[in-house]
Amino acid sequence: ALRVVRCGGSARYGARAVFTADSKQVGYLFCASGDFVKMYSVATEETLRLMGGHADLVTGLQLNPHNHMQLFSSSLDGSIKLWDFMDGIPIKTFTVGSKLLALYAGTKCEDSVFVIIPKSGKKDTFQLVQVKLAKAAGQDLQAEELCVIFDGVDASPKCTAFGREDEYVVSVKEINLQVYFFKRKQLNRFSLSAVKTKSRNNCFTCVACHPKEDCIATGHADGKIRLWRNFCHKKEYTFSTLHWHHDTVLDLAFSVEGTSLLSGGVESVLVQWHNESNSQKDFLPRLGSAIEYISMSSDGTLCCTLHSDNRITIINSNLRFSRSIQGLIKSAGVKTGIVVDPRTKALVLNGEPGHLQFYCLQSDHQLFSLDIVQRQYIHQAGLNQTDLVKVAFSAQGKWLATVEEREEVTDPELRLKLWFFDEETQSFKLNTSITMPHEDNITDMCFRDTDELEDESLILVTTGRDCLFKVWVMVEDTDPEAQQRVSWSCDFVGSYHNYQATNCCFSEDGSLLAVSFEETVTVWDSATWDLKCTFCHPPGKIRNICFGRLTCSKFLIGATDYGFLCCWNLLSCALEWSAHLNILVLQPDPLSEYIAAVSWLSKESSLFVFKPNEPRPICIQRNLCKEKIHLAAFVPRDKPETIGSEKYCWLRRSQLFFLTDAQELMTVSTKPLYERLTPSSTQLAVEETLPVTPFTLLLGKHRHQQSHEDIDFGKLIVPHKNEQDSPVVKELLHTPAHVLPSASFLCPIFINSLLISKENKCDEEVAAEVEIESEKTDDDSDEERETAEMEQDVSPVELLGEVTCKLSKSLEKELRKIRKMDYSWISAF
């Protein structure tokens, strides 16, 4: 069946990141990413594991305080999972039965964790609950023992923290602070002055507790940080104030020894405070975007910040930048759409403000970022700053066109830039910059895709709200002192009845150009720029248009904002068929005739895949996503994929990716859930770092000798089953040691799995064997009895799925020699 798979862009700041206990030597980092838990290498920034199993967003991560090789995770699906993260398998799943919004693991309670859940019967009311984890046998267990600590907590995990040695827990909400002492079972409440809350800037936003002392740090919406002491007494408490942030303090974290306090906010600056003094602080600026979460490693050597654009920054203890893990960067809005770079097959879209990001689908990492606007971005609300709005690649990826604009009421700024790819530097360089190419905003642009030499036939078309479409071509620069050989200039300007031009696209061979003007589609000859024909359908502005490809190249497809999908025949200049669908995305596959259309109806997105010459879709996927999908792209596969069902044959050569309103990148796949886009080489990075054992050396030497023998003799030898291909060997090598059965049980199965199977023989060889068998002596009959007994011993292997074929007589003789050897020493294991 076709399933939707999240493959990037999922918000990593649903929970704080967690370092492993030995972050300095081995160094792994865990982050929540949508429904999954991602395990990164701190040293290489690679994604080592993708642990999936939750049915909803992951909301909390905590190392098991009593076993640092295990990890707890909580989710909105109401379950808590305990992971063996080195193997990537869930050990236990505890079902709580309510949405879990945050997770905390205490050091004193070995069989309990703390979670934040909604209070039953009350809307937007949450409570902190202690969950007792059952120790019964089995993997799926029910967590039935719940103990409410107190009500009125905030749903954010940043608003609750555990104090020194888990003696108390602190929670903040609005202008109230609560402290619960476990031993005394006492709850103290503190409130800020109501006079200061008229503008609501005094509200609490986050809280952190000192690891060694009774001190609480709270962040506030006005940018202040308060340090609370002596809070065990309701009336004698004191607090001091630190202030540097000009806006909301988004998170706080103490160092391991408590000697310093880290704070972050919308300024993209990490602030380190010393000795509770405003004058003693250090800064790490220009981190890219707002700091959402701050995490410290248990040994204090590393710090991690999660940012609002999905960036992960790893920082040394001396407040020096170390590494950055960049997946699909979230931007303020994806105005460029998503396009595919023909050279790298990377997705290209808005990244940092004024930048294009090139995102690698295979590694879930950003390849590089191209600064288009080349201006400093100011992080301040309400400023009209230059933004990147359009992007297009030529067919071979040699040229890149971008449009940037700055919205101004009186004098809007608009700039079209043409970039060429420099083979020496392996990057794009600016060739031509055109100020105000149109009098109003550019609505669409496209290159003409042809198989000819790009420099000779390359054409760029732009459409604008000024009711014009313009054709741009390359011209040679005759100035001998010019720094570049060619530049771009306008060659033709077209219009239609003074209507706004909205969309444009070229036919597959580049001979025709389709331009939509509000409710009308016009078709132009790209050689003479003559208007050939026009198409118009029931009321509604044209939202998307595209040509058919290959055998369907005679069709033109368009979608209107009134909910119609239309197909016109270019030969007969008539409407071929139409369907009543509210299509938001119309995306043709560049390698086949199929076109993907995504509709929005009744608060759900649905997928339709069809050929223009067939009005009935080949695939309909209802309820594809609960969010609106405005952007999609087909990415060509490196190798065609084998698809069993004819219904999904459109996935053989290309893969469809789409971006939701929440900027989550998703794809549709027929593969099982855990066959991800990450190559197996990165998944096995952990195993490759393990020390080589004597068994590995012995097995590797045997394989090396066997391969040399095959090459030296150059003849057909009896095929045998590779050790790695055997299910028994796979189970032995990849199953965790603590769940394997005893060695006495595994040994005969392992020995039998190494038996050489019989190859298929021709009729002449079978007849020769029959003649030889007729001349056998009575001793052979005794040997055959032994063979029969041996075959009975092999039967348990068949039960495990390891079927052994009948051996030839020559191989049976060799096997009997081996069978007479003494294997009693193995039973000792």
PDB file of C-alpha atoms in Angstrom, residues 229-450:
ATOM      1  CA  ARG A 229      16.479  31.875  46.479  1.00  0.00           C
ATOM      2  CA  ASN A 230      15.116  30.902  49.885  1.00  0.00           C
ATOM      3  CA  PHE A 231      11.902  29.778  48.219  1.00  0.00           C
ATOM      4  CA  CYS A 232      11.337  27.083  50.841  1.00  0.00           C
ATOM      5  CA  HIS A 233       9.679  29.878  52.850  1.00  0.00           C
ATOM      6  CA  LYS A 234       6.629  31.482  51.311  1.00  0.00           C
ATOM      7  CA  LYS A 235       7.253  34.978  52.655  1.00  0.00           C
ATOM      8  CA  GLU A 236      11.033  35.157  52.940  1.00  0.00           C
ATOM      9  CA  TYR A 237      11.975  34.374  49.356  1.00  0.00           C
ATOM     10  CA  THR A 238      14.327  36.694  47.429  1.00  0.00           C
ATOM     11  CA  PHE A 239      15.244  37.159  43.791  1.00  0.00           C
ATOM     12  CA  SER A 240      17.758  39.125  41.748  1.00  0.00           C
ATOM     13  CA  THR A 241      17.373  40.277  38.153  1.00  0.00           C
ATOM     14  CA  LEU A 242      19.601  39.929  35.060  1.00  0.00           C
ATOM     15  CA  HIS A 243      18.752  41.781  31.861  1.00  0.00           C
ATOM     16  CA  TRP A 244      20.301  41.757  28.393  1.00  0.00           C
ATOM     17  CA  HIS A 245      17.716  40.286  25.991  1.00  0.00           C
ATOM     18  CA  HIS A 246      15.508  42.889  24.307  1.00  0.00           C
ATOM     19  CA  ASP A 247      12.733  40.334  23.720  1.00  0.00           C
ATOM     20  CA  THR A 248      11.420  37.059  25.160  1.00  0.00           C
ATOM     21  CA  VAL A 249      13.873  34.735  26.910  1.00  0.00           C
ATOM     22  CA  LEU A 250      13.150  31.422  25.194  1.00  0.00           C
ATOM     23  CA  ASP A 251      15.278  29.013  27.256  1.00  0.00           C
ATOM     24  CA  LEU A 252      17.717  28.737  30.153  1.00  0.00           C
ATOM     25  CA  ALA A 253      20.266  26.118  31.213  1.00  0.00           C
ATOM     26  CA  PHE A 254      22.814  25.911  34.045  1.00  0.00           C
ATOM     27  CA  SER A 255      26.249  24.446  33.486  1.00  0.00           C
ATOM     28  CA  VAL A 256      26.945  21.044  35.042  1.00  0.00           C
ATOM     29  CA  GLU A 257      28.659  22.534  38.099  1.00  0.00           C
ATOM     30  CA  GLY A 258      26.308  25.518  38.233  1.00  0.00           C
ATOM     31  CA  THR A 259      29.088  28.074  37.812  1.00  0.00           C
ATOM     32  CA  SER A 260      27.389  29.763  34.858  1.00  0.00           C
ATOM     33  CA  LEU A 261      23.948  30.231  33.321  1.00  0.00           C
ATOM     34  CA  LEU A 262      23.174  30.093  29.591  1.00  0.00           C
ATOM     35  CA  SER A 263      20.255  31.961  28.030  1.00  0.00           C
ATOM     36  CA  GLY A 264      18.912  32.321  24.496  1.00  0.00           C
ATOM     37  CA  GLY A 265      16.175  34.193  22.657  1.00  0.00           C
ATOM     38  CA  VAL A 266      15.108  35.690  19.347  1.00  0.00           C
ATOM     39  CA  GLU A 267      18.370  37.654  18.981  1.00  0.00           C
ATOM     40  CA  SER A 268      20.207  34.451  17.836  1.00  0.00           C
ATOM     41  CA  VAL A 269      22.803  35.101  20.549  1.00  0.00           C
ATOM     42  CA  LEU A 270      23.819  32.656  23.281  1.00  0.00           C
ATOM     43  CA  VAL A 271      24.568  34.553  26.507  1.00  0.00           C
ATOM     44  CA  GLN A 272      26.685  33.104  29.322  1.00  0.00           C
ATOM     45  CA  TRP A 273      26.190  34.727  32.747  1.00  0.00           C
ATOM     46  CA  HIS A 274      28.789  34.516  35.528  1.00  0.00           C
ATOM     47  CA  ASN A 275      28.355  35.033  39.263  1.00  0.00           C
ATOM     48  CA  GLU A 276      24.811  36.376  38.998  1.00  0.00           C
ATOM     49  CA  SER A 277      26.132  39.693  37.730  1.00  0.00           C
ATOM     50  CA  ASN A 278      24.950  41.817  34.823  1.00  0.00           C
ATOM     51  CA  SER A 279      28.507  42.955  34.180  1.00  0.00           C
ATOM     52  CA  GLN A 280      30.083  39.490  33.875  1.00  0.00           C
ATOM     53  CA  LYS A 281      28.764  37.788  30.753  1.00  0.00           C
ATOM     54  CA  ASP A 282      30.034  36.388  27.464  1.00  0.00           C
ATOM     55  CA  PHE A 283      28.329  36.162  24.074  1.00  0.00           C
ATOM     56  CA  LEU A 284      28.249  33.851  21.076  1.00  0.00           C
ATOM     57  CA  PRO A 285      26.409  35.870  18.369  1.00  0.00           C
ATOM     58  CA  ARG A 286      25.136  35.237  14.835  1.00  0.00           C
ATOM     59  CA  LEU A 287      23.801  31.727  15.352  1.00  0.00           C
ATOM     60  CA  GLY A 288      21.318  32.133  12.505  1.00  0.00           C
ATOM     61  CA  SER A 289      17.873  32.165  14.091  1.00  0.00           C
ATOM     62  CA  ALA A 290      16.017  32.243  17.403  1.00  0.00           C
ATOM     63  CA  ILE A 291      17.302  29.815  20.068  1.00  0.00           C
ATOM     64  CA  GLU A 292      14.411  27.576  21.108  1.00  0.00           C
ATOM     65  CA  TYR A 293      16.161  25.047  23.402  1.00  0.00           C
ATOM     66  CA  ILE A 294      19.495  24.768  25.213  1.00  0.00           C
ATOM     67  CA  SER A 295      20.936  21.411  26.322  1.00  0.00           C
ATOM     68  CA  MET A 296      24.096  20.559  28.280  1.00  0.00           C
ATOM     69  CA  SER A 297      26.076  17.333  28.108  1.00  0.00           C
ATOM     70  CA  SER A 298      26.449  15.430  31.372  1.00  0.00           C
ATOM     71  CA  ASP A 299      30.236  15.934  31.416  1.00  0.00           C
ATOM     72  CA  GLY A 300      29.895  19.672  30.760  1.00  0.00           C
ATOM     73  CA  THR A 301      32.161  19.700  27.691  1.00  0.00           C
ATOM     74  CA  LEU A 302      29.470  20.464  25.113  1.00  0.00           C
ATOM     75  CA  CYS A 303      26.354  22.545  24.761  1.00  0.00           C
ATOM     76  CA  CYS A 304      23.635  22.215  22.136  1.00  0.00           C
ATOM     77  CA  THR A 305      21.147  24.812  20.893  1.00  0.00           C
ATOM     78  CA  LEU A 306      18.071  24.027  18.806  1.00  0.00           C
ATOM     79  CA  HIS A 307      16.875  26.871  16.598  1.00  0.00           C
ATOM     80  CA  SER A 308      13.539  27.894  15.141  1.00  0.00           C
ATOM     81  CA  ASP A 309      14.759  27.147  11.589  1.00  0.00           C
ATOM     82  CA  ASN A 310      15.542  23.488  12.473  1.00  0.00           C
ATOM     83  CA  ARG A 311      19.269  24.098  12.837  1.00  0.00           C
ATOM     84  CA  ILE A 312      21.290  22.298  15.527  1.00  0.00           C
ATOM     85  CA  THR A 313      24.410  24.059  16.840  1.00  0.00           C
ATOM     86  CA  ILE A 314      27.011  22.289  18.977  1.00  0.00           C
ATOM     87  CA  ILE A 315      29.123  24.595  21.137  1.00  0.00           C
ATOM     88  CA  ASN A 316      32.208  23.914  23.261  1.00  0.00           C
ATOM     89  CA  SER A 317      32.303  24.667  26.971  1.00  0.00           C
ATOM     90  CA  ASN A 318      34.460  27.764  26.327  1.00  0.00           C
ATOM     91  CA  LEU A 319      31.559  29.228  24.292  1.00  0.00           C
ATOM     92  CA  ARG A 320      33.216  28.553  20.938  1.00  0.00           C
ATOM     93  CA  PHE A 321      31.285  27.302  17.929  1.00  0.00           C
ATOM     94  CA  SER A 322      32.042  23.638  17.176  1.00  0.00           C
ATOM     95  CA  ARG A 323      29.628  22.184  14.616  1.00  0.00           C
ATOM     96  CA  SER A 324      26.281  22.777  12.999  1.00  0.00           C
ATOM     97  CA  ILE A 325      23.813  20.129  11.878  1.00  0.00           C
ATOM     98  CA  GLN A 326      21.592  21.551   9.168  1.00  0.00           C
ATOM     99  CA  GLY A 327      18.755  19.560   7.732  1.00  0.00           C
ATOM    100  CA  LEU A 328      15.888  21.198   5.887  1.00  0.00           C
ATOM    101  CA  ILE A 329      16.089  24.798   7.110  1.00  0.00           C
ATOM    102  CA  LYS A 330      12.723  26.335   7.969  1.00  0.00           C
ATOM    103  CA  SER A 331      12.185  29.799   6.534  1.00  0.00           C
ATOM    104  CA  ALA A 332       9.560  32.452   7.122  1.00  0.00           C
ATOM    105  CA  GLY A 333       7.797  31.302   3.935  1.00  0.00           C
ATOM    106  CA  VAL A 334       8.715  29.135   0.961  1.00  0.00           C
ATOM    107  CA  LYS A 335       7.969  31.688  -1.750  1.00  0.00           C
ATOM    108  CA  THR A 336      10.298  30.118  -4.316  1.00  0.00           C
ATOM    109  CA  GLY A 337       8.470  26.798  -4.352  1.00  0.00           C
ATOM    110  CA  ILE A 338      10.582  23.631  -4.431  1.00  0.00           C
ATOM    111  CA  VAL A 339      12.637  22.856  -7.534  1.00  0.00           C
ATOM    112  CA  VAL A 340      15.204  20.160  -8.297  1.00  0.00           C
ATOM    113  CA  ASP A 341      18.814  21.009  -9.095  1.00  0.00           C
ATOM    114  CA  PRO A 342      19.588  19.004 -12.282  1.00  0.00           C
ATOM    115  CA  ARG A 343      23.238  18.643 -11.293  1.00  0.00           C
ATOM    116  CA  THR A 344      22.980  17.326  -7.732  1.00  0.00           C
ATOM    117  CA  LYS A 345      19.307  16.153  -7.626  1.00  0.00           C
ATOM    118  CA  ALA A 346      18.994  18.284  -4.485  1.00  0.00           C
ATOM    119  CA  LEU A 347      15.831  20.126  -3.524  1.00  0.00           C
ATOM    120  CA  VAL A 348      16.278  23.898  -3.804  1.00  0.00           C
ATOM    121  CA  LEU A 349      14.086  26.340  -1.888  1.00  0.00           C
ATOM    122  CA  ASN A 350      14.174  29.294   0.528  1.00  0.00           C
ATOM    123  CA  GLY A 351      16.615  28.809   3.388  1.00  0.00           C
ATOM    124  CA  GLU A 352      18.060  31.483   5.616  1.00  0.00           C
ATOM    125  CA  PRO A 353      16.695  34.973   4.854  1.00  0.00           C
ATOM    126  CA  GLY A 354      17.898  35.908   1.374  1.00  0.00           C
ATOM    127  CA  HIS A 355      19.544  32.502   0.768  1.00  0.00           C
ATOM    128  CA  LEU A 356      18.816  29.432  -1.353  1.00  0.00           C
ATOM    129  CA  GLN A 357      19.349  26.120   0.380  1.00  0.00           C
ATOM    130  CA  PHE A 358      20.381  22.989  -1.517  1.00  0.00           C
ATOM    131  CA  TYR A 359      18.971  20.091   0.487  1.00  0.00           C
ATOM    132  CA  CYS A 360      20.229  16.525  -0.006  1.00  0.00           C
ATOM    133  CA  LEU A 361      17.385  14.025   0.278  1.00  0.00           C
ATOM    134  CA  GLN A 362      19.629  10.999   0.836  1.00  0.00           C
ATOM    135  CA  SER A 363      21.482  12.335   3.873  1.00  0.00           C
ATOM    136  CA  ASP A 364      18.840  14.773   5.232  1.00  0.00           C
ATOM    137  CA  HIS A 365      21.512  17.476   5.251  1.00  0.00           C
ATOM    138  CA  GLN A 366      21.991  20.839   3.600  1.00  0.00           C
ATOM    139  CA  LEU A 367      24.623  20.607   0.871  1.00  0.00           C
ATOM    140  CA  PHE A 368      25.293  24.332   0.762  1.00  0.00           C
ATOM    141  CA  SER A 369      23.581  27.697   0.963  1.00  0.00           C
ATOM    142  CA  LEU A 370      23.772  30.337  -1.774  1.00  0.00           C
ATOM    143  CA  ASP A 371      23.503  33.985  -0.721  1.00  0.00           C
ATOM    144  CA  ILE A 372      21.261  35.601  -3.327  1.00  0.00           C
ATOM    145  CA  VAL A 373      20.242  38.898  -1.748  1.00  0.00           C
ATOM    146  CA  GLN A 374      23.728  39.595  -0.323  1.00  0.00           C
ATOM    147  CA  ARG A 375      22.439  41.947   2.364  1.00  0.00           C
ATOM    148  CA  GLN A 376      22.542  41.749   6.143  1.00  0.00           C
ATOM    149  CA  TYR A 377      19.238  40.533   7.550  1.00  0.00           C
ATOM    150  CA  ILE A 378      17.905  42.344  10.622  1.00  0.00           C
ATOM    151  CA  HIS A 379      15.913  40.201  13.073  1.00  0.00           C
ATOM    152  CA  GLN A 380      13.176  42.682  13.864  1.00  0.00           C
ATOM    153  CA  ALA A 381       9.460  42.392  13.296  1.00  0.00           C
ATOM    154  CA  GLY A 382       7.739  44.873  11.017  1.00  0.00           C
ATOM    155  CA  LEU A 383      10.713  45.675   8.759  1.00  0.00           C
ATOM    156  CA  ASN A 384      10.244  45.346   4.985  1.00  0.00           C
ATOM    157  CA  GLN A 385      13.401  43.515   3.987  1.00  0.00           C
ATOM    158  CA  THR A 386      14.467  42.103   0.644  1.00  0.00           C
ATOM    159  CA  ASP A 387      13.323  38.525   0.193  1.00  0.00           C
ATOM    160  CA  LEU A 388      13.873  35.786  -2.380  1.00  0.00           C
ATOM    161  CA  VAL A 389      10.594  34.928  -4.171  1.00  0.00           C
ATOM    162  CA  LYS A 390      11.313  32.986  -7.416  1.00  0.00           C
ATOM    163  CA  VAL A 391      13.911  30.495  -8.655  1.00  0.00           C
ATOM    164  CA  ALA A 392      14.377  28.461 -11.849  1.00  0.00           C
ATOM    165  CA  PHE A 393      17.101  26.184 -13.286  1.00  0.00           C
ATOM    166  CA  SER A 394      17.994  25.550 -16.899  1.00  0.00           C
ATOM    167  CA  ALA A 395      17.671  21.986 -18.193  1.00  0.00           C
ATOM    168  CA  GLN A 396      21.296  21.030 -17.483  1.00  0.00           C
ATOM    169  CA  GLY A 397      21.630  23.152 -14.347  1.00  0.00           C
ATOM    170  CA  LYS A 398      24.227  25.450 -15.904  1.00  0.00           C
ATOM    171  CA  TRP A 399      22.129  28.592 -15.376  1.00  0.00           C
ATOM    172  CA  LEU A 400      20.085  29.736 -12.389  1.00  0.00           C
ATOM    173  CA  ALA A 401      17.539  32.557 -12.393  1.00  0.00           C
ATOM    174  CA  THR A 402      16.357  34.237  -9.171  1.00  0.00           C
ATOM    175  CA  VAL A 403      13.948  37.036  -8.346  1.00  0.00           C
ATOM    176  CA  GLU A 404      14.176  39.110  -5.182  1.00  0.00           C
ATOM    177  CA  GLU A 405      11.797  41.824  -4.059  1.00  0.00           C
ATOM    178  CA  ARG A 406      11.157  44.218  -1.200  1.00  0.00           C
ATOM    179  CA  GLU A 407       7.567  45.212  -0.552  1.00  0.00           C
ATOM    180  CA  GLU A 408       7.120  48.948  -0.297  1.00  0.00           C
ATOM    181  CA  VAL A 409       3.826  50.818  -0.534  1.00  0.00           C
ATOM    182  CA  THR A 410       5.173  53.631  -2.715  1.00  0.00           C
ATOM    183  CA  ASP A 411       8.266  52.257  -4.450  1.00  0.00           C
ATOM    184  CA  PRO A 412       8.651  48.434  -4.493  1.00  0.00           C
ATOM    185  CA  GLU A 413      12.096  47.050  -5.296  1.00  0.00           C
ATOM    186  CA  LEU A 414      12.461  44.207  -7.782  1.00  0.00           C
ATOM    187  CA  ARG A 415      15.576  42.504  -9.139  1.00  0.00           C
ATOM    188  CA  LEU A 416      16.135  39.617 -11.581  1.00  0.00           C
ATOM    189  CA  LYS A 417      19.510  37.866 -11.351  1.00  0.00           C
ATOM    190  CA  LEU A 418      21.087  35.310 -13.687  1.00  0.00           C
ATOM    191  CA  TRP A 419      23.796  33.016 -12.280  1.00  0.00           C
ATOM    192  CA  PHE A 420      26.067  30.583 -14.128  1.00  0.00           C
ATOM    193  CA  PHE A 421      27.758  27.530 -12.646  1.00  0.00           C
ATOM    194  CA  ASP A 422      31.548  27.819 -12.511  1.00  0.00           C
ATOM    195  CA  GLU A 423      33.162  24.401 -12.986  1.00  0.00           C
ATOM    196  CA  GLU A 424      36.425  25.495 -11.377  1.00  0.00           C
ATOM    197  CA  THR A 425      34.957  26.793  -8.137  1.00  0.00           C
ATOM    198  CA  GLN A 426      31.943  24.409  -8.263  1.00  0.00           C
ATOM    199  CA  SER A 427      29.590  27.225  -7.318  1.00  0.00           C
ATOM    200  CA  PHE A 428      27.238  29.725  -8.922  1.00  0.00           C
ATOM    201  CA  LYS A 429      28.531  33.153  -9.911  1.00  0.00           C
ATOM    202  CA  LEU A 430      26.449  36.202 -10.709  1.00  0.00           C
ATOM    203  CA  ASN A 431      26.358  37.000 -14.436  1.00  0.00           C
ATOM    204  CA  THR A 432      23.578  39.590 -14.897  1.00  0.00           C
ATOM    205  CA  SER A 433      21.538  41.667 -12.459  1.00  0.00           C
ATOM    206  CA  ILE A 434      18.460  43.438 -13.865  1.00  0.00           C
ATOM    207  CA  THR A 435      16.732  46.068 -11.740  1.00  0.00           C
ATOM    208  CA  MET A 436      12.965  46.361 -12.185  1.00  0.00           C
ATOM    209  CA  PRO A 437      12.560  43.796 -15.016  1.00  0.00           C
ATOM    210  CA  HIS A 438       8.794  44.347 -14.644  1.00  0.00           C
ATOM    211  CA  GLU A 439       6.860  47.316 -13.364  1.00  0.00           C
ATOM    212  CA  ASP A 440       5.139  45.082 -10.803  1.00  0.00           C
ATOM    213  CA  ASN A 441       5.767  41.754  -9.049  1.00  0.00           C
ATOM    214  CA  ILE A 442       6.945  38.755 -11.088  1.00  0.00           C
ATOM    215  CA  THR A 443       4.397  35.944 -10.842  1.00  0.00           C
ATOM    216  CA  ASP A 444       6.246  33.106 -12.620  1.00  0.00           C
ATOM    217  CA  MET A 445       9.291  32.285 -14.732  1.00  0.00           C
ATOM    218  CA  CYS A 446      10.721  29.290 -16.585  1.00  0.00           C
ATOM    219  CA  PHE A 447      13.578  28.258 -18.877  1.00  0.00           C
ATOM    220  CA  ARG A 448      13.045  26.557 -22.216  1.00  0.00           C
ATOM    221  CA  ASP A 449      14.169  22.938 -21.860  1.00  0.00           C
ATOM    222  CA  THR A 450      15.819  21.608 -25.010  1.00  0.00           C
TER     223      THR A 450
END
